[in-house]
Protein backbone atom coordinates (compact mmCIF):
# COMPACT_ATOMS: atom_id res chain seq x y z
CA UNK A 1 0.00 0.00 0.00
CA UNK A 2 1.10 3.55 -0.73
CA UNK A 3 0.94 5.44 2.57
CA UNK A 4 1.02 9.19 2.92
CA UNK A 5 0.91 11.54 5.87
CA UNK A 6 -0.86 14.86 5.51
CA UNK A 7 1.34 17.92 4.97
CA UNK A 8 0.60 21.64 5.18
CA UNK A 9 -1.70 22.82 2.41
CA UNK A 10 0.99 24.71 0.49
CA UNK A 11 -0.95 26.00 -2.53
CA UNK A 12 -3.93 26.93 -0.38
CA UNK A 13 -1.78 28.73 2.20
CA UNK A 14 0.21 30.54 -0.50
CA UNK A 15 -3.03 32.18 -1.59
CA UNK A 16 -3.70 33.52 1.88
CA UNK A 17 -6.19 30.82 2.89
CA UNK A 18 -6.16 28.24 5.69
CA UNK A 19 -7.94 24.91 5.19
CA UNK A 20 -8.01 23.85 8.84
CA UNK A 21 -8.02 27.37 10.35
CA UNK A 22 -5.83 26.12 13.20
CA UNK A 23 -4.93 29.66 14.28
CA UNK A 24 -8.61 30.57 14.47
CA UNK A 25 -9.50 27.49 16.50
CA UNK A 26 -6.52 28.10 18.79
CA UNK A 27 -8.05 31.43 19.77
CA UNK A 28 -11.70 30.38 19.81
CA UNK A 29 -11.09 27.16 21.74
CA UNK A 30 -10.00 29.21 24.74
CA UNK A 31 -13.44 30.80 24.98
CA UNK A 32 -16.50 29.49 26.81
CA UNK A 33 -17.59 26.28 25.05
CA UNK A 34 -21.28 26.85 25.79
CA UNK A 35 -23.93 24.47 27.13
CA UNK A 36 -22.84 21.48 25.04
CA UNK A 37 -19.03 21.47 24.66
CA UNK A 38 -17.86 19.64 21.56
CA UNK A 39 -20.95 20.44 19.49
CA UNK A 40 -20.61 21.43 15.85
CA UNK A 41 -21.86 24.95 16.68
CA UNK A 42 -21.60 26.77 19.99
CA UNK A 43 -24.86 26.50 21.93
CA UNK A 44 -25.77 28.96 24.67
CA UNK A 45 -28.56 29.23 27.21
CA UNK A 46 -31.69 30.91 25.87
CA UNK A 47 -30.81 34.59 26.14
CA UNK A 48 -33.77 35.54 23.93
CA UNK A 49 -36.62 34.36 26.16
CA UNK A 50 -34.88 33.12 29.29
CA UNK A 51 -36.45 29.67 29.06
CA UNK A 52 -34.56 26.92 30.87
CA UNK A 53 -35.86 24.36 28.38
CA UNK A 54 -34.54 26.17 25.30
CA UNK A 55 -31.14 27.15 23.99
CA UNK A 56 -29.74 29.48 21.33
CA UNK A 57 -27.20 29.17 18.54
CA UNK A 58 -25.89 31.98 16.35
CA UNK A 59 -23.86 31.22 13.27
CA UNK A 60 -22.08 33.30 10.61
CA UNK A 61 -20.71 32.16 7.26
CA UNK A 62 -20.90 33.08 3.60
CA UNK A 63 -20.34 32.10 0.00
CA UNK A 64 -16.64 32.94 0.21
CA UNK A 65 -14.75 33.61 -3.00
CA UNK A 66 -17.35 31.72 -5.01
CA UNK A 67 -18.97 35.13 -5.43
CA UNK A 68 -15.95 36.15 -7.52
CA UNK A 69 -16.60 33.31 -9.99
CA UNK A 70 -20.20 34.52 -10.26
CA UNK A 71 -18.85 38.02 -10.82
CA UNK A 72 -16.64 36.77 -13.68
CA UNK A 73 -19.59 34.95 -15.23
CA UNK A 74 -21.76 38.06 -14.90
CA UNK A 75 -19.14 40.30 -16.48
CA UNK A 76 -18.63 37.88 -19.35
CA UNK A 77 -22.31 37.12 -20.02
CA UNK A 78 -24.24 40.09 -18.63
CA UNK A 79 -26.61 37.64 -16.89
CA UNK A 80 -27.14 38.82 -13.31
CA UNK A 81 -29.25 35.77 -12.39
CA UNK A 82 -26.02 33.87 -11.69
CA UNK A 83 -26.03 35.54 -8.26
CA UNK A 84 -29.17 33.70 -7.20
CA UNK A 85 -27.02 30.63 -6.58
CA UNK A 86 -24.61 32.72 -4.50
CA UNK A 87 -27.51 33.62 -2.20
CA UNK A 88 -28.15 29.91 -1.69
CA UNK A 89 -24.45 29.23 -1.04
CA UNK A 90 -24.31 31.79 1.75
CA UNK A 91 -27.50 30.54 3.44
CA UNK A 92 -26.65 26.84 3.15
CA UNK A 93 -23.21 27.30 4.70
CA UNK A 94 -25.06 28.45 7.82
CA UNK A 95 -28.11 26.21 7.98
CA UNK A 96 -26.26 22.99 7.21
CA UNK A 97 -23.88 23.73 10.10
CA UNK A 98 -26.94 24.30 12.31
CA UNK A 99 -28.38 20.98 11.11
CA UNK A 100 -25.42 19.33 12.81
CA UNK A 101 -26.76 20.34 16.24
CA UNK A 102 -30.36 19.49 15.31
CA UNK A 103 -31.51 23.10 14.78
CA UNK A 104 -34.13 23.53 12.07
CA UNK A 105 -37.36 24.58 13.77
CA UNK A 106 -36.87 28.29 14.47
CA UNK A 107 -34.20 30.10 12.47
CA UNK A 108 -33.92 33.81 11.66
CA UNK A 109 -31.34 34.94 9.13
CA UNK A 110 -29.80 38.22 8.05
CA UNK A 111 -27.71 38.72 4.91
CA UNK A 112 -24.84 41.17 4.44
CA UNK A 113 -23.65 42.19 0.99
CA UNK A 114 -20.35 44.06 0.79
CA UNK A 115 -19.91 45.40 -2.73
CA UNK A 116 -17.99 47.72 -4.97
CA UNK A 117 -20.93 49.64 -6.44
CA UNK A 118 -18.99 50.50 -9.59
CA UNK A 119 -18.60 46.83 -10.47
CA UNK A 120 -21.66 45.34 -8.80
CA UNK A 121 -24.76 47.34 -9.86
CA UNK A 122 -28.38 47.27 -8.76
CA UNK A 123 -29.48 44.52 -11.16
CA UNK A 124 -27.01 42.10 -9.60
CA UNK A 125 -27.99 43.12 -6.08
CA UNK A 126 -31.66 42.55 -6.91
CA UNK A 127 -30.89 38.98 -8.01
CA UNK A 128 -29.05 38.29 -4.75
CA UNK A 129 -31.97 39.53 -2.67
CA UNK A 130 -34.72 37.78 -4.64
CA UNK A 131 -32.65 34.60 -4.84
CA UNK A 132 -32.34 34.52 -1.06
CA UNK A 133 -36.09 34.99 -0.54
CA UNK A 134 -36.98 32.30 -3.06
CA UNK A 135 -34.59 29.83 -1.45
CA UNK A 136 -36.01 30.48 2.01
CA UNK A 137 -39.49 29.84 0.63
CA UNK A 138 -38.31 26.51 -0.78
CA UNK A 139 -36.86 25.52 2.60
CA UNK A 140 -40.16 26.37 4.29
CA UNK A 141 -41.96 24.14 1.80
CA UNK A 142 -39.91 21.22 3.19
CA UNK A 143 -40.83 22.05 6.77
CA UNK A 144 -37.94 24.20 7.93
CA UNK A 145 -39.15 27.20 9.94
CA UNK A 146 -36.74 29.79 8.61
CA UNK A 147 -37.37 33.48 7.98
CA UNK A 148 -35.53 36.59 6.89
CA UNK A 149 -34.84 39.31 9.43
CA UNK A 150 -33.53 41.76 6.85
CA UNK A 151 -29.92 42.54 6.05
CA UNK A 152 -27.35 45.13 5.08
CA UNK A 153 -25.80 46.25 1.81
CA UNK A 154 -22.51 48.08 2.34
CA UNK A 155 -20.71 49.93 -0.43
CA UNK A 156 -17.09 49.25 0.46
CA UNK A 157 -15.06 49.71 -2.69
CA UNK A 158 -11.84 50.03 -0.70
CA UNK A 159 -12.36 46.54 0.75
CA UNK A 160 -13.50 44.59 -2.30
CA UNK A 161 -13.25 44.99 -6.04
CA UNK A 162 -16.36 42.91 -6.60
CA UNK A 163 -18.77 41.50 -3.99
CA UNK A 164 -18.78 39.51 -0.75
CA UNK A 165 -21.97 37.76 0.44
CA UNK A 166 -22.35 36.69 4.08
CA UNK A 167 -25.19 35.42 6.26
CA UNK A 168 -25.87 35.33 9.97
CA UNK A 169 -28.37 32.81 11.36
CA UNK A 170 -29.92 32.73 14.84
CA UNK A 171 -31.67 29.57 16.03
CA UNK A 172 -33.83 28.73 19.03
CA UNK A 173 -34.30 25.05 19.90
CA UNK A 174 -35.25 22.72 22.72
CA UNK A 175 -32.26 21.53 24.73
CA UNK A 176 -33.60 17.97 24.64
CA UNK A 177 -33.28 17.94 20.84
CA UNK A 178 -29.62 18.97 20.67
CA UNK A 179 -27.32 16.64 18.71
CA UNK A 180 -23.96 16.86 20.45
CA UNK A 181 -20.56 15.92 19.09
CA UNK A 182 -19.95 14.22 22.43
CA UNK A 183 -21.95 11.24 21.17
CA UNK A 184 -19.46 10.55 18.37
CA UNK A 185 -17.70 7.56 19.92
CA UNK A 186 -15.99 4.39 18.71
CA UNK A 187 -18.28 1.74 17.25
CA UNK A 188 -20.40 3.88 14.93
CA UNK A 189 -20.99 3.74 11.20
CA UNK A 190 -20.25 6.87 9.13
CA UNK A 191 -22.84 7.43 6.42
CA UNK A 192 -21.88 9.95 3.74
CA UNK A 193 -24.48 11.94 1.83
CA UNK A 194 -23.31 12.59 -1.73
CA UNK A 195 -22.46 16.14 -2.75
CA UNK A 196 -22.99 15.53 -6.48
CA UNK A 197 -25.80 14.34 -8.77
CA UNK A 198 -29.27 15.83 -8.63
CA UNK A 199 -31.52 15.75 -5.58
CA UNK A 200 -35.23 15.90 -6.35
CA UNK A 201 -35.38 19.33 -4.69
CA UNK A 202 -32.66 20.73 -6.99
CA UNK A 203 -33.29 22.30 -10.38
CA UNK A 204 -30.05 21.16 -12.00
CA UNK A 205 -27.32 18.58 -11.63
CA UNK A 206 -24.86 19.46 -8.88
CA UNK A 207 -21.12 19.18 -9.41
CA UNK A 208 -20.56 18.76 -5.66
CA UNK A 209 -18.20 21.74 -5.30
CA UNK A 210 -20.01 23.37 -2.36
CA UNK A 211 -18.51 26.63 -1.09
CA UNK A 212 -15.09 25.58 0.19
CA UNK A 213 -11.77 25.69 -1.60
CA UNK A 214 -13.00 28.08 -4.29
CA UNK A 215 -9.95 30.33 -4.00
CA UNK A 216 -7.72 27.51 -5.19
CA UNK A 217 -10.32 26.06 -7.54
CA UNK A 218 -10.76 29.42 -9.25
CA UNK A 219 -7.07 30.06 -9.77
CA UNK A 220 -6.10 26.48 -10.60
CA UNK A 221 -8.90 26.01 -13.13
CA UNK A 222 -9.28 29.39 -14.82
CA UNK A 223 -6.86 30.84 -17.36
CA UNK A 224 -4.63 33.96 -17.22
CA UNK A 225 -7.25 35.65 -19.41
CA UNK A 226 -9.22 36.52 -16.25
CA UNK A 227 -6.20 38.01 -14.48
CA UNK A 228 -5.58 40.38 -17.36
CA UNK A 229 -9.21 41.38 -17.81
CA UNK A 230 -10.38 41.47 -14.17
CA UNK A 231 -7.48 42.50 -11.89
CA UNK A 232 -10.02 43.54 -9.25
CA UNK A 233 -10.74 39.84 -8.56
CA UNK A 234 -7.48 38.80 -6.91
CA UNK A 235 -4.96 39.85 -4.28
CA UNK A 236 -2.06 41.64 -5.95
CA UNK A 237 0.21 40.28 -3.22
CA UNK A 238 -0.25 36.67 -4.34
CA UNK A 239 2.60 35.06 -6.28
CA UNK A 240 1.75 35.63 -9.95
CA UNK A 241 2.45 31.95 -10.66
CA UNK A 242 -0.57 31.09 -8.49
CA UNK A 243 -2.99 33.62 -10.02
CA UNK A 244 -5.41 32.31 -12.68
CA UNK A 245 -2.90 29.71 -13.78
CA UNK A 246 -5.34 27.12 -15.14
CA UNK A 247 -6.22 25.90 -18.65
CA UNK A 248 -9.94 26.71 -18.78
CA UNK A 249 -12.41 29.43 -19.67
CA UNK A 250 -15.78 29.38 -17.92
CA UNK A 251 -17.57 28.11 -21.02
CA UNK A 252 -15.23 25.17 -21.65
CA UNK A 253 -16.60 21.64 -21.17
CA UNK A 254 -15.71 19.89 -17.93
CA UNK A 255 -14.15 16.54 -18.73
CA UNK A 256 -16.28 13.60 -17.60
CA UNK A 257 -19.37 15.77 -17.11
CA UNK A 258 -22.22 17.36 -19.04
CA UNK A 259 -21.45 20.68 -17.35
CA UNK A 260 -19.22 23.52 -18.40
CA UNK A 261 -16.39 24.54 -16.10
CA UNK A 262 -18.35 27.63 -15.07
CA UNK A 263 -21.49 25.63 -14.33
CA UNK A 264 -19.51 23.15 -12.23
CA UNK A 265 -17.72 25.80 -10.18
CA UNK A 266 -20.98 27.70 -9.65
CA UNK A 267 -23.21 24.73 -8.73
CA UNK A 268 -25.27 26.06 -5.79
CA UNK A 269 -24.22 24.45 -2.52
CA UNK A 270 -26.57 21.56 -1.78
CA UNK A 271 -28.52 21.69 1.45
CA UNK A 272 -29.22 18.44 3.26
CA UNK A 273 -32.03 19.99 5.31
CA UNK A 274 -34.90 17.93 3.80
CA UNK A 275 -32.99 14.70 4.41
CA UNK A 276 -31.82 15.46 7.94
CA UNK A 277 -35.21 16.79 9.05
CA UNK A 278 -36.93 13.65 7.75
CA UNK A 279 -34.48 11.36 9.58
CA UNK A 280 -34.97 13.31 12.81
CA UNK A 281 -38.74 13.14 12.51
CA UNK A 282 -39.03 9.49 11.48
CA UNK A 283 -36.20 8.07 13.62
CA UNK A 284 -35.68 10.21 16.74
CA UNK A 285 -32.30 9.54 18.36
CA UNK A 286 -30.87 7.68 15.35
CA UNK A 287 -28.30 10.36 14.56
CA UNK A 288 -25.56 10.19 17.19
CA UNK A 289 -23.66 12.95 15.44
CA UNK A 290 -23.52 14.99 12.26
CA UNK A 291 -20.50 16.52 10.56
CA UNK A 292 -20.76 19.06 7.75
CA UNK A 293 -17.58 18.54 5.70
CA UNK A 294 -17.06 22.23 5.00
CA UNK A 295 -13.78 23.95 6.00
CA UNK A 296 -11.26 21.14 6.38
CA UNK A 297 -13.00 18.85 3.89
CA UNK A 298 -12.74 15.19 4.82
CA UNK A 299 -10.67 16.05 7.91
CA UNK A 300 -13.44 18.14 9.51
CA UNK A 301 -14.49 15.16 11.65
CA UNK A 302 -11.26 15.34 13.66
CA UNK A 303 -12.66 18.14 15.80
CA UNK A 304 -15.56 16.07 17.14
CA UNK A 305 -15.81 13.26 19.65
CA UNK A 306 -12.97 12.07 21.86
CA UNK A 307 -10.61 9.14 21.59
CA UNK A 308 -11.79 8.33 18.07
CA UNK A 309 -10.01 6.84 15.09
CA UNK A 310 -12.08 7.86 12.06
CA UNK A 311 -11.68 5.26 9.31
CA UNK A 312 -12.94 6.23 5.84
CA UNK A 313 -12.32 3.35 3.47
CA UNK A 314 -15.39 3.30 1.19
CA UNK A 315 -15.66 6.87 -0.07
CA UNK A 316 -17.72 7.91 -3.08
CA UNK A 317 -15.91 8.08 -6.43
CA UNK A 318 -14.28 11.48 -6.84
CA UNK A 319 -16.62 13.77 -8.85
CA UNK A 320 -15.26 15.20 -12.15
CA UNK A 321 -14.87 18.75 -10.81
CA UNK A 322 -12.36 17.63 -8.16
CA UNK A 323 -10.50 15.41 -10.61
CA UNK A 324 -10.17 18.40 -12.94
CA UNK A 325 -8.93 20.66 -10.14
CA UNK A 326 -6.27 18.16 -9.12
CA UNK A 327 -5.18 17.50 -12.70
CA UNK A 328 -4.89 21.21 -13.47
CA UNK A 329 -3.06 22.08 -10.26
CA UNK A 330 -0.99 19.03 -9.40
CA UNK A 331 -2.30 19.32 -5.84
CA UNK A 332 -1.44 16.36 -3.60
CA UNK A 333 -4.05 13.81 -2.57
CA UNK A 334 -3.55 14.83 1.06
CA UNK A 335 -4.29 18.47 0.33
CA UNK A 336 -7.26 17.69 -1.92
CA UNK A 337 -8.99 15.74 0.85
CA UNK A 338 -8.22 18.48 3.37
CA UNK A 339 -9.57 21.32 1.23
CA UNK A 340 -12.50 19.77 -0.71
CA UNK A 341 -15.36 17.44 0.23
CA UNK A 342 -14.27 15.02 -2.54
CA UNK A 343 -17.71 13.44 -2.98
CA UNK A 344 -19.77 13.84 0.19
CA UNK A 345 -20.43 16.95 2.27
CA UNK A 346 -22.53 15.62 5.16
CA UNK A 347 -21.80 12.71 7.48
CA UNK A 348 -24.36 10.93 9.67
CA UNK A 349 -22.94 8.97 12.61
CA UNK A 350 -25.22 6.13 13.68
CA UNK A 351 -25.32 2.51 14.82
CA UNK A 352 -24.31 0.11 12.01
CA UNK A 353 -27.82 -1.37 12.11
CA UNK A 354 -29.30 2.04 11.19
CA UNK A 355 -27.31 2.64 8.00
CA UNK A 356 -30.12 1.33 5.81
CA UNK A 357 -32.66 3.71 7.35
CA UNK A 358 -30.46 6.72 6.57
CA UNK A 359 -29.79 5.53 3.02
CA UNK A 360 -33.49 4.91 2.39
CA UNK A 361 -34.58 8.40 3.43
CA UNK A 362 -31.74 10.07 1.53
CA UNK A 363 -32.61 8.00 -1.54
CA UNK A 364 -36.23 9.14 -1.34
CA UNK A 365 -34.90 12.67 -1.92
CA UNK A 366 -32.63 11.59 -4.77
CA UNK A 367 -29.49 11.92 -2.63
CA UNK A 368 -27.17 8.93 -2.77
CA UNK A 369 -26.01 7.75 0.66
CA UNK A 370 -23.64 4.98 1.66
CA UNK A 371 -21.56 3.86 4.61
CA UNK A 372 -18.20 5.43 3.85
CA UNK A 373 -16.46 4.38 7.03
CA UNK A 374 -16.61 3.77 10.76
CA UNK A 375 -15.30 4.96 14.10
CA UNK A 376 -12.84 2.95 16.16
CA UNK A 377 -10.95 3.53 19.37
CA UNK A 378 -8.00 5.88 18.93
CA UNK A 379 -4.76 4.01 18.27
CA UNK A 380 -2.60 6.96 19.34
CA UNK A 381 -0.64 6.75 22.63
CA UNK A 382 -2.17 10.07 23.71
CA UNK A 383 -5.68 8.88 22.84
CA UNK A 384 -6.39 11.86 20.57
CA UNK A 385 -8.54 11.73 17.45
CA UNK A 386 -6.96 10.73 14.16
CA UNK A 387 -8.17 9.88 10.66
CA UNK A 388 -7.25 7.28 8.05
CA UNK A 389 -8.54 7.66 4.48
CA UNK A 390 -8.08 4.73 2.10
CA UNK A 391 -8.72 4.81 -1.65
CA UNK A 392 -7.41 1.67 -3.31
CA UNK A 393 -3.65 1.67 -2.75
CA UNK A 394 -3.67 5.22 -1.43
CA UNK A 395 -3.64 5.67 2.36
CA UNK A 396 -3.76 9.12 3.91
CA UNK A 397 -3.17 9.71 7.62
CA UNK A 398 -4.21 12.85 9.46
CA UNK A 399 -3.38 13.62 13.06
CA UNK A 400 -5.38 15.53 15.68
CA UNK A 401 -6.38 19.13 15.10
CA UNK A 402 -4.72 21.52 17.51
Coordinates of N, CA, C and O in Angstrom, one line a residue, residues 24-105:
X24 N -7.3 30.1 14.0 CA -8.6 30.6 14.5 C -9.1 29.7 15.6 O -9.5 30.2 16.7
X25 N -9.0 28.4 15.5 CA -9.5 27.5 16.5 C -8.7 27.6 17.8 O -9.2 27.5 18.9
X26 N -7.4 27.9 17.6 CA -6.5 28.1 18.8 C -7.0 29.2 19.7 O -6.9 29.2 20.9
X27 N -7.5 30.3 19.0 CA -8.0 31.4 19.8 C -9.4 31.2 20.3 O -9.7 31.4 21.5
X28 N -10.3 30.6 19.4 CA -11.7 30.4 19.8 C -11.8 29.3 20.9 O -12.7 29.4 21.8
X29 N -11.0 28.3 20.8 CA -11.1 27.2 21.7 C -10.8 27.5 23.2 O -11.1 26.8 24.1
X30 N -10.3 28.7 23.4 CA -10.0 29.2 24.7 C -11.2 29.9 25.3 O -11.3 30.2 26.5
X31 N -12.2 30.1 24.5 CA -13.4 30.8 25.0 C -14.4 29.8 25.6 O -14.2 28.6 25.5
X32 N -15.4 30.3 26.2 CA -16.5 29.5 26.8 C -17.1 28.6 25.7 O -17.5 29.0 24.7
X33 N -17.1 27.3 26.0 CA -17.6 26.3 25.0 C -19.1 26.2 25.0 O -19.6 25.4 24.2
X34 N -19.8 26.9 25.8 CA -21.3 26.8 25.8 C -21.9 25.7 26.6 O -21.2 25.0 27.3
X35 N -23.2 25.5 26.4 CA -23.9 24.5 27.1 C -23.5 23.0 26.8 O -23.6 22.1 27.6
X36 N -23.2 22.8 25.5 CA -22.8 21.5 25.0 C -21.4 21.5 24.4 O -21.3 21.6 23.2
X37 N -20.4 21.4 25.2 CA -19.0 21.5 24.7 C -18.8 20.3 23.6 O -19.3 19.2 23.8
X38 N -18.1 20.6 22.6 CA -17.9 19.6 21.6 C -18.9 19.6 20.5 O -18.8 18.7 19.6
X39 N -19.9 20.4 20.5 CA -21.0 20.4 19.5 C -20.4 21.1 18.2 O -19.5 21.9 18.3
X40 N -21.1 20.9 17.1 CA -20.6 21.4 15.8 C -20.7 23.0 15.9 O -19.8 23.6 15.3
X41 N -21.7 23.5 16.5 CA -21.9 24.9 16.7 C -21.9 25.2 18.2 O -22.4 24.4 18.9
X42 N -21.5 26.4 18.6 CA -21.6 26.8 20.0 C -23.1 27.0 20.3 O -23.8 27.6 19.6
X43 N -23.5 26.4 21.5 CA -24.9 26.5 21.9 C -24.9 27.2 23.3 O -24.2 26.8 24.2
X44 N -25.7 28.2 23.4 CA -25.8 29.0 24.7 C -27.1 28.8 25.3 O -28.1 28.3 24.7
X45 N -27.2 29.2 26.6 CA -28.6 29.2 27.2 C -29.4 30.2 26.4 O -29.0 31.0 25.7
X46 N -30.7 30.1 26.6 CA -31.7 30.9 25.9 C -31.7 32.4 26.4 O -32.5 32.7 27.3
X47 N -30.9 33.2 25.8 CA -30.8 34.6 26.1 C -32.0 35.4 25.6 O -32.3 36.5 26.0
X48 N -32.7 34.8 24.6 CA -33.8 35.5 23.9 C -35.1 35.5 24.7 O -35.8 36.5 24.8
X49 N -35.4 34.4 25.4 CA -36.6 34.4 26.2 C -36.4 34.0 27.6 O -37.3 34.2 28.5
X50 N -35.2 33.5 27.9 CA -34.9 33.1 29.3 C -35.4 31.8 29.7 O -35.3 31.4 30.8
X51 N -35.9 31.0 28.7 CA -36.5 29.7 29.1 C -35.3 28.7 29.4 O -34.3 28.6 28.7
X52 N -35.5 27.9 30.5 CA -34.6 26.9 30.9 C -34.6 25.7 30.0 O -33.7 24.8 30.1
X53 N -35.7 25.5 29.2 CA -35.9 24.4 28.4 C -35.3 24.6 27.0 O -35.2 23.6 26.2
X54 N -35.0 25.8 26.6 CA -34.5 26.2 25.3 C -33.1 26.6 25.3 O -32.5 26.8 26.4
X55 N -32.5 26.7 24.1 CA -31.1 27.1 24.0 C -31.0 27.9 22.7 O -31.9 27.8 21.8
X56 N -30.0 28.7 22.5 CA -29.7 29.5 21.3 C -28.5 29.1 20.6 O -27.5 28.6 21.2
X57 N -28.4 29.3 19.3 CA -27.2 29.2 18.5 C -27.2 30.3 17.5 O -28.2 30.6 16.9
X58 N -26.0 30.9 17.4 CA -25.9 32.0 16.3 C -24.7 31.6 15.5 O -23.7 31.1 16.0
X59 N -24.9 31.7 14.2 CA -23.9 31.2 13.3 C -23.7 32.2 12.1 O -24.6 32.8 11.6
X60 N -22.4 32.4 11.7 CA -22.1 33.3 10.6 C -21.2 32.6 9.6 O -20.2 31.9 10.0
X61 N -21.5 32.7 8.3 CA -20.7 32.2 7.3 C -21.1 32.8 6.0 O -22.0 33.7 6.0
X62 N -20.5 32.4 4.9 CA -20.9 33.1 3.6 C -20.5 32.2 2.4 O -20.1 31.1 2.5
X63 N -20.6 32.8 1.2 CA -20.3 32.1 0.0 C -18.9 32.1 -0.3 O -18.4 31.5 -1.3
X64 N -18.1 32.9 0.4 CA -16.6 32.9 0.2 C -16.3 33.5 -1.2 O -17.0 34.3 -1.7
X65 N -15.2 33.1 -1.7 CA -14.7 33.6 -3.0 C -15.5 33.0 -4.2 O -15.2 33.4 -5.3
X66 N -16.5 32.2 -3.9 CA -17.4 31.7 -5.0 C -18.1 32.9 -5.7 O -18.4 32.9 -6.9
X67 N -18.3 33.9 -4.9 CA -19.0 35.1 -5.4 C -18.1 35.8 -6.5 O -18.7 36.4 -7.4
X68 N -16.8 35.6 -6.5 CA -15.9 36.1 -7.5 C -16.1 35.4 -8.8 O -16.1 36.0 -9.9
X69 N -16.3 34.1 -8.8 CA -16.6 33.3 -10.0 C -17.9 33.8 -10.6 O -18.0 33.9 -11.8
X70 N -18.9 34.0 -9.8 CA -20.2 34.5 -10.3 C -20.0 35.9 -10.9 O -20.6 36.2 -11.9
X71 N -19.2 36.7 -10.3 CA -18.8 38.0 -10.8 C -18.2 37.9 -12.2 O -18.6 38.6 -13.1
X72 N -17.3 37.0 -12.4 CA -16.6 36.8 -13.7 C -17.7 36.3 -14.7 O -17.7 36.8 -15.9
X73 N -18.5 35.4 -14.3 CA -19.6 35.0 -15.2 C -20.5 36.1 -15.6 O -20.9 36.2 -16.8
X74 N -20.9 36.9 -14.7 CA -21.8 38.1 -14.9 C -21.1 39.0 -15.9 O -21.7 39.5 -16.8
X75 N -19.8 39.3 -15.6 CA -19.1 40.3 -16.5 C -19.0 39.8 -17.9 O -19.1 40.5 -18.9
X76 N -18.8 38.5 -18.0 CA -18.6 37.9 -19.3 C -19.9 37.7 -20.1 O -20.0 37.9 -21.3
X77 N -21.0 37.4 -19.4 CA -22.3 37.1 -20.0 C -23.4 38.2 -19.9 O -24.3 38.3 -20.7
X78 N -23.2 39.1 -18.9 CA -24.2 40.1 -18.6 C -25.5 39.6 -17.9 O -26.4 40.3 -17.7
X79 N -25.5 38.3 -17.5 CA -26.6 37.6 -16.9 C -26.5 37.7 -15.4 O -25.7 37.0 -14.8
X80 N -27.2 38.6 -14.8 CA -27.1 38.8 -13.3 C -27.8 37.7 -12.5 O -27.5 37.6 -11.3
X81 N -28.6 36.8 -13.1 CA -29.2 35.8 -12.4 C -28.3 34.8 -11.8 O -28.6 34.0 -10.9
X82 N -27.0 34.8 -12.2 CA -26.0 33.9 -11.7 C -25.9 34.1 -10.2 O -25.5 33.1 -9.5
X83 N -26.2 35.3 -9.7 CA -26.0 35.5 -8.3 C -27.1 34.9 -7.4 O -27.0 34.9 -6.2
X84 N -28.1 34.4 -8.0 CA -29.2 33.7 -7.2 C -28.6 32.5 -6.5 O -28.9 32.2 -5.3
X85 N -27.7 31.8 -7.2 CA -27.0 30.6 -6.6 C -26.1 31.0 -5.4 O -25.9 30.3 -4.5
X86 N -25.5 32.2 -5.6 CA -24.6 32.7 -4.5 C -25.4 33.0 -3.2 O -24.9 32.7 -2.1
X87 N -26.6 33.4 -3.4 CA -27.5 33.6 -2.2 C -27.7 32.3 -1.5 O -27.6 32.2 -0.3
X88 N -28.0 31.2 -2.3 CA -28.1 29.9 -1.7 C -26.9 29.4 -1.0 O -26.9 28.9 0.1
X89 N -25.7 29.6 -1.6 CA -24.4 29.2 -1.0 C -24.3 29.8 0.4 O -24.0 29.1 1.3
X90 N -24.5 31.1 0.5 CA -24.3 31.8 1.7 C -25.3 31.3 2.8 O -24.9 31.1 4.0
X91 N -26.5 31.0 2.5 CA -27.5 30.5 3.4 C -27.2 29.1 3.8 O -27.2 28.8 5.0
X92 N -26.9 28.3 2.9 CA -26.7 26.8 3.2 C -25.4 26.7 4.0 O -25.4 25.8 4.9
X93 N -24.4 27.4 3.9 CA -23.2 27.3 4.7 C -23.5 27.6 6.2 O -22.8 27.1 7.1
X94 N -24.6 28.2 6.4 CA -25.1 28.4 7.8 C -26.0 27.4 8.3 O -25.8 26.7 9.3
X95 N -27.1 27.1 7.5 CA -28.1 26.2 8.0 C -27.6 24.8 8.0 O -28.1 24.0 8.9
X96 N -26.7 24.4 7.2 CA -26.3 23.0 7.2 C -25.3 22.8 8.4 O -25.1 21.6 8.9
X97 N -24.6 23.8 8.8 CA -23.9 23.7 10.1 C -24.9 23.6 11.3 O -24.7 22.8 12.2
X98 N -25.9 24.4 11.2 CA -26.9 24.3 12.3 C -27.6 22.9 12.3 O -28.0 22.5 13.4
X99 N -27.8 22.3 11.1 CA -28.4 21.0 11.1 C -27.6 20.0 12.0 O -28.2 19.1 12.6
X100 N -26.3 20.2 12.1 CA -25.4 19.3 12.8 C -25.7 19.3 14.3 O -25.2 18.5 15.0
X101 N -26.4 20.3 14.8 CA -26.8 20.3 16.2 C -28.3 20.1 16.4 O -28.8 20.1 17.5
X102 N -28.9 19.8 15.3 CA -30.4 19.5 15.3 C -31.3 20.7 15.3 O -32.4 20.6 15.6
X103 N -30.7 21.9 14.8 CA -31.5 23.1 14.8 C -32.1 23.3 13.4 O -31.4 23.5 12.4
X104 N -33.5 23.2 13.3 CA -34.1 23.5 12.1 C -35.6 24.0 12.3 O -36.3 24.1 11.3
X105 N -36.0 24.2 13.5 CA -37.4 24.6 13.8 C -37.6 26.1 13.8 O -38.6 26.6 13.4

